[in-house]
Amino acid sequence: MKLGCSIWSYHNTVSAGKLNVIDWIKLCRAELNLDGIEFLDFPLHDPQAQELKEIKKLCTDLHLDIYAVSCDAQFGQPTGEAVDQQIDRLKSWIDIAYYLGAPICRCFTGAPVANIDLKEQWRTMVKAYRKCLRYAEKKGIVIAPENHHGFVLTSKDMLKLAKKVKSDWFRMCLDTGNFTDLYPSIAETAHLAAFVHAKLYELDSGTGAELKLDYEKIFSIFKTANFQGYLSI
């Protein structure tokens, strides 16, 4: 396994203007000595070509992988037009992943909308993913929705989605803290993980160990699944 950092770990600092993307990349190499980084869309809502070029060159110079880009596209929407907007958003970040050389684009499934039939919403979500996956395949990019509540609460939900989209370009961003039953669902979906969000809630002040999640158990699951990708803190 390799170790990386999601810029979400610094979202308060970045959003407050106390740290920009370029300095964050340098921090990940100089201070944290990581193998790679994961971008989210929040600091780059309307990225410019020059900005992306600088990011790509800096990561090359610092020998940092850009192992994933992440956008907040999600398909729990009240209208077909709103779903189409989310499809376009995900496609735009697939393009950014392609430009940056990131093999994975992470997104969300979204949450069901009240007063709309759940089965119909699932059909809409699956159709949306199929459209995006056809586009992603042309670019050579894997789409990896995160188990981020909403439509996906347990491994049963994620496995159902994987079965319905029927694409080799569909994997998942496995968040270690988001399944409602935690370890059973982690074990049942570890084979689908393109990369992992290593969630941290509360650290022991003495040892630095995570107190809420049992990472010895989690690492054992990943070892059994032969997962050798990125742990994105």
Short mmCIF file of C-alpha atoms in Angstrom, two decimals:
data_model
loop_
_atom_site.label_atom_id
_atom_site.label_comp_id
_atom_site.label_asym_id
_atom_site.label_seq_id
_atom_site.Cartn_x
_atom_site.Cartn_y
_atom_site.Cartn_z
CA MET A 1 0.00 0.00 0.00
CA LYS A 2 1.05 3.57 -0.68
CA LEU A 3 0.31 6.66 1.38
CA GLY A 4 -1.27 9.86 0.09
CA CYS A 5 -3.31 12.79 1.28
CA SER A 6 -6.62 14.22 0.17
CA ILE A 7 -6.66 18.01 0.08
CA TRP A 8 -9.90 17.71 2.08
CA SER A 9 -7.66 17.17 5.12
CA TYR A 10 -6.74 20.85 4.73
CA HIS A 11 -10.07 22.18 3.51
CA ASN A 12 -10.59 24.61 6.38
CA THR A 13 -7.13 26.11 5.92
CA VAL A 14 -7.43 26.24 2.12
CA SER A 15 -10.96 27.68 2.21
CA ALA A 16 -9.82 30.39 4.64
CA GLY A 17 -7.11 31.45 2.18
CA LYS A 18 -4.29 30.44 4.51
CA LEU A 19 -2.91 27.79 2.15
CA ASN A 20 -3.09 27.58 -1.64
CA VAL A 21 -2.98 24.45 -3.77
CA ILE A 22 0.64 24.91 -4.86
CA ASP A 23 1.90 25.32 -1.30
CA TRP A 24 -0.18 22.33 -0.21
CA ILE A 25 1.51 20.16 -2.83
CA LYS A 26 4.92 21.31 -1.60
CA LEU A 27 3.88 20.57 1.99
CA CYS A 28 2.87 17.03 1.04
CA ARG A 29 6.38 16.39 -0.25
CA ALA A 30 8.62 18.45 2.05
CA GLU A 31 6.86 17.93 5.39
CA LEU A 32 4.79 14.78 4.99
CA ASN A 33 7.02 12.87 2.52
CA LEU A 34 4.03 11.24 0.85
CA ASP A 35 3.86 9.12 -2.29
CA GLY A 36 0.96 10.98 -3.88
CA ILE A 37 -1.96 13.39 -3.58
CA GLU A 38 -5.71 13.51 -4.21
CA PHE A 39 -7.37 16.69 -5.48
CA LEU A 40 -10.93 17.66 -4.71
CA ASP A 41 -12.86 20.17 -6.75
CA PHE A 42 -13.53 22.68 -3.96
CA PRO A 43 -10.34 24.75 -4.42
CA LEU A 44 -10.55 24.41 -8.21
CA HIS A 45 -14.25 24.98 -8.95
CA ASP A 46 -13.42 26.56 -12.33
CA PRO A 47 -9.88 25.35 -13.03
CA GLN A 48 -7.88 27.14 -15.68
CA ALA A 49 -5.49 25.44 -18.08
CA GLN A 50 -2.48 27.34 -16.71
CA GLU A 51 -3.34 26.34 -13.14
CA LEU A 52 -3.63 22.67 -14.10
CA LYS A 53 -0.37 22.90 -16.02
CA GLU A 54 1.46 24.26 -12.96
CA ILE A 55 0.00 21.53 -10.76
CA LYS A 56 1.02 18.79 -13.18
CA LYS A 57 4.57 20.12 -13.59
CA LEU A 58 5.10 20.61 -9.85
CA CYS A 59 3.94 17.08 -9.04
CA THR A 60 6.28 15.73 -11.71
CA ASP A 61 9.20 17.74 -10.31
CA LEU A 62 8.46 16.55 -6.76
CA HIS A 63 7.85 12.90 -7.82
CA LEU A 64 4.32 12.93 -6.41
CA ASP A 65 1.62 10.81 -8.02
CA ILE A 66 -1.74 12.43 -8.67
CA TYR A 67 -3.55 9.19 -7.96
CA ALA A 68 -7.10 10.58 -8.03
CA VAL A 69 -9.18 13.69 -8.58
CA SER A 70 -12.49 14.00 -6.79
CA CYS A 71 -15.63 15.94 -7.62
CA ASP A 72 -18.93 16.27 -5.79
CA ALA A 73 -21.10 15.06 -8.69
CA GLN A 74 -24.03 13.08 -7.31
CA PHE A 75 -27.17 11.71 -8.88
CA GLY A 76 -29.83 12.02 -6.21
CA GLN A 77 -31.57 14.92 -7.99
CA PRO A 78 -35.22 16.01 -8.27
CA THR A 79 -35.31 16.50 -12.06
CA GLY A 80 -33.81 15.02 -15.19
CA GLU A 81 -32.22 18.37 -16.01
CA ALA A 82 -30.47 18.40 -12.63
CA VAL A 83 -29.17 14.88 -13.24
CA ASP A 84 -27.84 15.93 -16.66
CA GLN A 85 -25.96 18.80 -15.00
CA GLN A 86 -24.30 16.33 -12.64
CA ILE A 87 -23.38 14.09 -15.55
CA ASP A 88 -21.73 17.05 -17.29
CA ARG A 89 -19.92 17.94 -14.08
CA LEU A 90 -18.50 14.46 -13.68
CA LYS A 91 -17.45 14.38 -17.34
CA SER A 92 -15.59 17.67 -16.91
CA TRP A 93 -13.60 16.19 -14.02
CA ILE A 94 -12.91 13.04 -16.00
CA ASP A 95 -11.31 15.42 -18.53
CA ILE A 96 -9.25 17.01 -15.74
CA ALA A 97 -8.15 13.59 -14.49
CA TYR A 98 -7.08 12.72 -18.03
CA TYR A 99 -5.07 15.93 -18.38
CA LEU A 100 -3.35 15.52 -15.00
CA GLY A 101 -2.56 11.85 -15.58
CA ALA A 102 -4.74 10.70 -12.66
CA PRO A 103 -6.17 7.22 -13.35
CA ILE A 104 -9.20 7.64 -11.06
CA CYS A 105 -12.07 10.10 -10.75
CA ARG A 106 -13.93 9.78 -7.46
CA CYS A 107 -17.50 11.03 -7.04
CA PHE A 108 -20.65 10.34 -5.02
CA THR A 109 -23.81 8.40 -5.69
CA GLY A 110 -25.82 11.05 -3.86
CA ALA A 111 -28.80 10.70 -1.55
CA PRO A 112 -32.40 9.83 -2.44
CA VAL A 113 -34.81 12.74 -2.83
CA ALA A 114 -37.87 12.67 -0.60
CA ASN A 115 -41.25 11.92 -2.21
CA ILE A 116 -39.72 10.26 -5.28
CA ASP A 117 -39.89 6.49 -5.70
CA LEU A 118 -36.59 4.95 -4.56
CA LYS A 119 -36.55 2.28 -7.27
CA GLU A 120 -37.00 4.95 -9.93
CA GLN A 121 -34.17 6.98 -8.41
CA TRP A 122 -31.91 3.93 -8.50
CA ARG A 123 -32.72 3.45 -12.19
CA THR A 124 -31.89 7.10 -12.85
CA MET A 125 -28.60 6.82 -10.95
CA VAL A 126 -27.58 3.67 -12.81
CA LYS A 127 -28.36 5.26 -16.20
CA ALA A 128 -26.29 8.31 -15.24
CA TYR A 129 -23.32 6.16 -14.24
CA ARG A 130 -23.54 4.15 -17.45
CA LYS A 131 -23.35 7.36 -19.49
CA CYS A 132 -20.37 8.60 -17.49
CA LEU A 133 -18.63 5.23 -17.62
CA ARG A 134 -18.85 5.12 -21.41
CA TYR A 135 -17.22 8.54 -21.50
CA ALA A 136 -14.61 7.58 -18.89
CA GLU A 137 -13.65 4.42 -20.77
CA LYS A 138 -12.79 6.47 -23.86
CA LYS A 139 -10.41 8.52 -21.69
CA GLY A 140 -8.99 5.52 -19.83
CA ILE A 141 -10.26 6.78 -16.47
CA VAL A 142 -11.80 4.66 -13.71
CA ILE A 143 -14.90 6.10 -11.99
CA ALA A 144 -14.92 5.40 -8.26
CA PRO A 145 -17.99 6.48 -6.28
CA GLU A 146 -17.44 6.67 -2.54
CA ASN A 147 -19.55 4.84 0.03
CA HIS A 148 -20.76 8.19 1.29
CA HIS A 149 -24.18 7.38 2.82
CA GLY A 150 -27.22 8.26 0.75
CA PHE A 151 -27.82 5.44 -1.75
CA VAL A 152 -24.85 3.42 -0.46
CA LEU A 153 -25.09 2.46 3.20
CA THR A 154 -23.62 -1.04 3.17
CA SER A 155 -21.68 -3.37 0.90
CA LYS A 156 -24.99 -4.73 -0.40
CA ASP A 157 -25.77 -1.33 -1.95
CA MET A 158 -22.32 -0.89 -3.53
CA LEU A 159 -22.27 -4.43 -4.91
CA LYS A 160 -25.77 -3.87 -6.32
CA LEU A 161 -24.58 -0.73 -8.12
CA ALA A 162 -21.48 -2.48 -9.47
CA LYS A 163 -23.63 -5.32 -10.82
CA LYS A 164 -26.10 -2.97 -12.50
CA VAL A 165 -23.59 -0.68 -14.26
CA LYS A 166 -21.71 -3.68 -15.72
CA SER A 167 -18.45 -1.88 -16.49
CA ASP A 168 -14.78 -2.78 -16.03
CA TRP A 169 -14.18 0.94 -15.50
CA PHE A 170 -16.30 1.04 -12.35
CA ARG A 171 -14.55 0.66 -8.99
CA MET A 172 -15.05 2.44 -5.68
CA CYS A 173 -13.39 4.83 -3.29
CA LEU A 174 -13.67 2.83 -0.09
CA ASP A 175 -14.08 5.13 2.91
CA THR A 176 -13.15 3.26 6.08
CA GLY A 177 -15.61 5.18 8.27
CA ASN A 178 -18.79 5.51 6.22
CA PHE A 179 -20.38 2.08 6.00
CA THR A 180 -23.08 1.74 8.63
CA ASP A 181 -21.78 -1.70 9.65
CA LEU A 182 -18.08 -0.81 9.11
CA TYR A 183 -15.90 -3.94 9.00
CA PRO A 184 -18.25 -6.50 7.37
CA SER A 185 -18.95 -4.15 4.46
CA ILE A 186 -15.27 -3.15 4.18
CA ALA A 187 -14.38 -6.84 3.87
CA GLU A 188 -17.08 -7.48 1.27
CA THR A 189 -16.07 -4.55 -0.97
CA ALA A 190 -12.28 -4.41 -0.54
CA HIS A 191 -11.85 -6.13 -3.90
CA LEU A 192 -13.64 -3.18 -5.55
CA ALA A 193 -11.41 -0.49 -4.04
CA ALA A 194 -9.53 1.64 -6.56
CA PHE A 195 -8.19 3.56 -3.58
CA VAL A 196 -9.10 4.03 0.07
CA HIS A 197 -10.11 7.04 2.13
CA ALA A 198 -8.38 6.34 5.44
CA LYS A 199 -10.77 8.15 7.77
CA LEU A 200 -9.44 9.53 11.06
CA TYR A 201 -11.79 10.68 13.82
CA GLU A 202 -9.91 10.86 17.12
CA LEU A 203 -6.20 10.33 17.70
CA ASP A 204 -4.59 9.20 20.93
CA SER A 205 -2.48 12.12 22.18
CA GLY A 206 0.32 9.79 23.20
CA THR A 207 0.59 7.17 20.49
CA GLY A 208 -1.16 8.95 17.63
CA ALA A 209 -3.33 5.88 17.08
CA GLU A 210 -6.86 6.25 15.73
CA LEU A 211 -9.31 5.51 18.56
CA LYS A 212 -12.65 5.06 16.79
CA LEU A 213 -11.63 2.74 13.96
CA ASP A 214 -9.66 -0.49 14.43
CA TYR A 215 -6.98 -0.09 11.77
CA GLU A 216 -5.29 -3.36 12.69
CA LYS A 217 -8.52 -5.08 11.63
CA ILE A 218 -8.87 -2.86 8.55
CA PHE A 219 -5.27 -3.50 7.41
CA SER A 220 -5.83 -7.22 7.89
CA ILE A 221 -8.86 -7.01 5.58
CA PHE A 222 -6.87 -5.15 2.91
CA LYS A 223 -4.00 -7.63 3.19
CA THR A 224 -6.39 -10.53 2.66
CA ALA A 225 -7.84 -8.72 -0.38
CA ASN A 226 -4.29 -8.04 -1.67
CA PHE A 227 -5.03 -4.33 -1.89
CA GLN A 228 -1.89 -2.50 -3.00
CA GLY A 229 -3.28 0.90 -3.90
CA TYR A 230 -3.34 4.26 -2.15
CA LEU A 231 -4.47 5.02 1.36
CA SER A 232 -5.69 8.61 1.03
CA ILE A 233 -5.68 10.29 4.44
#
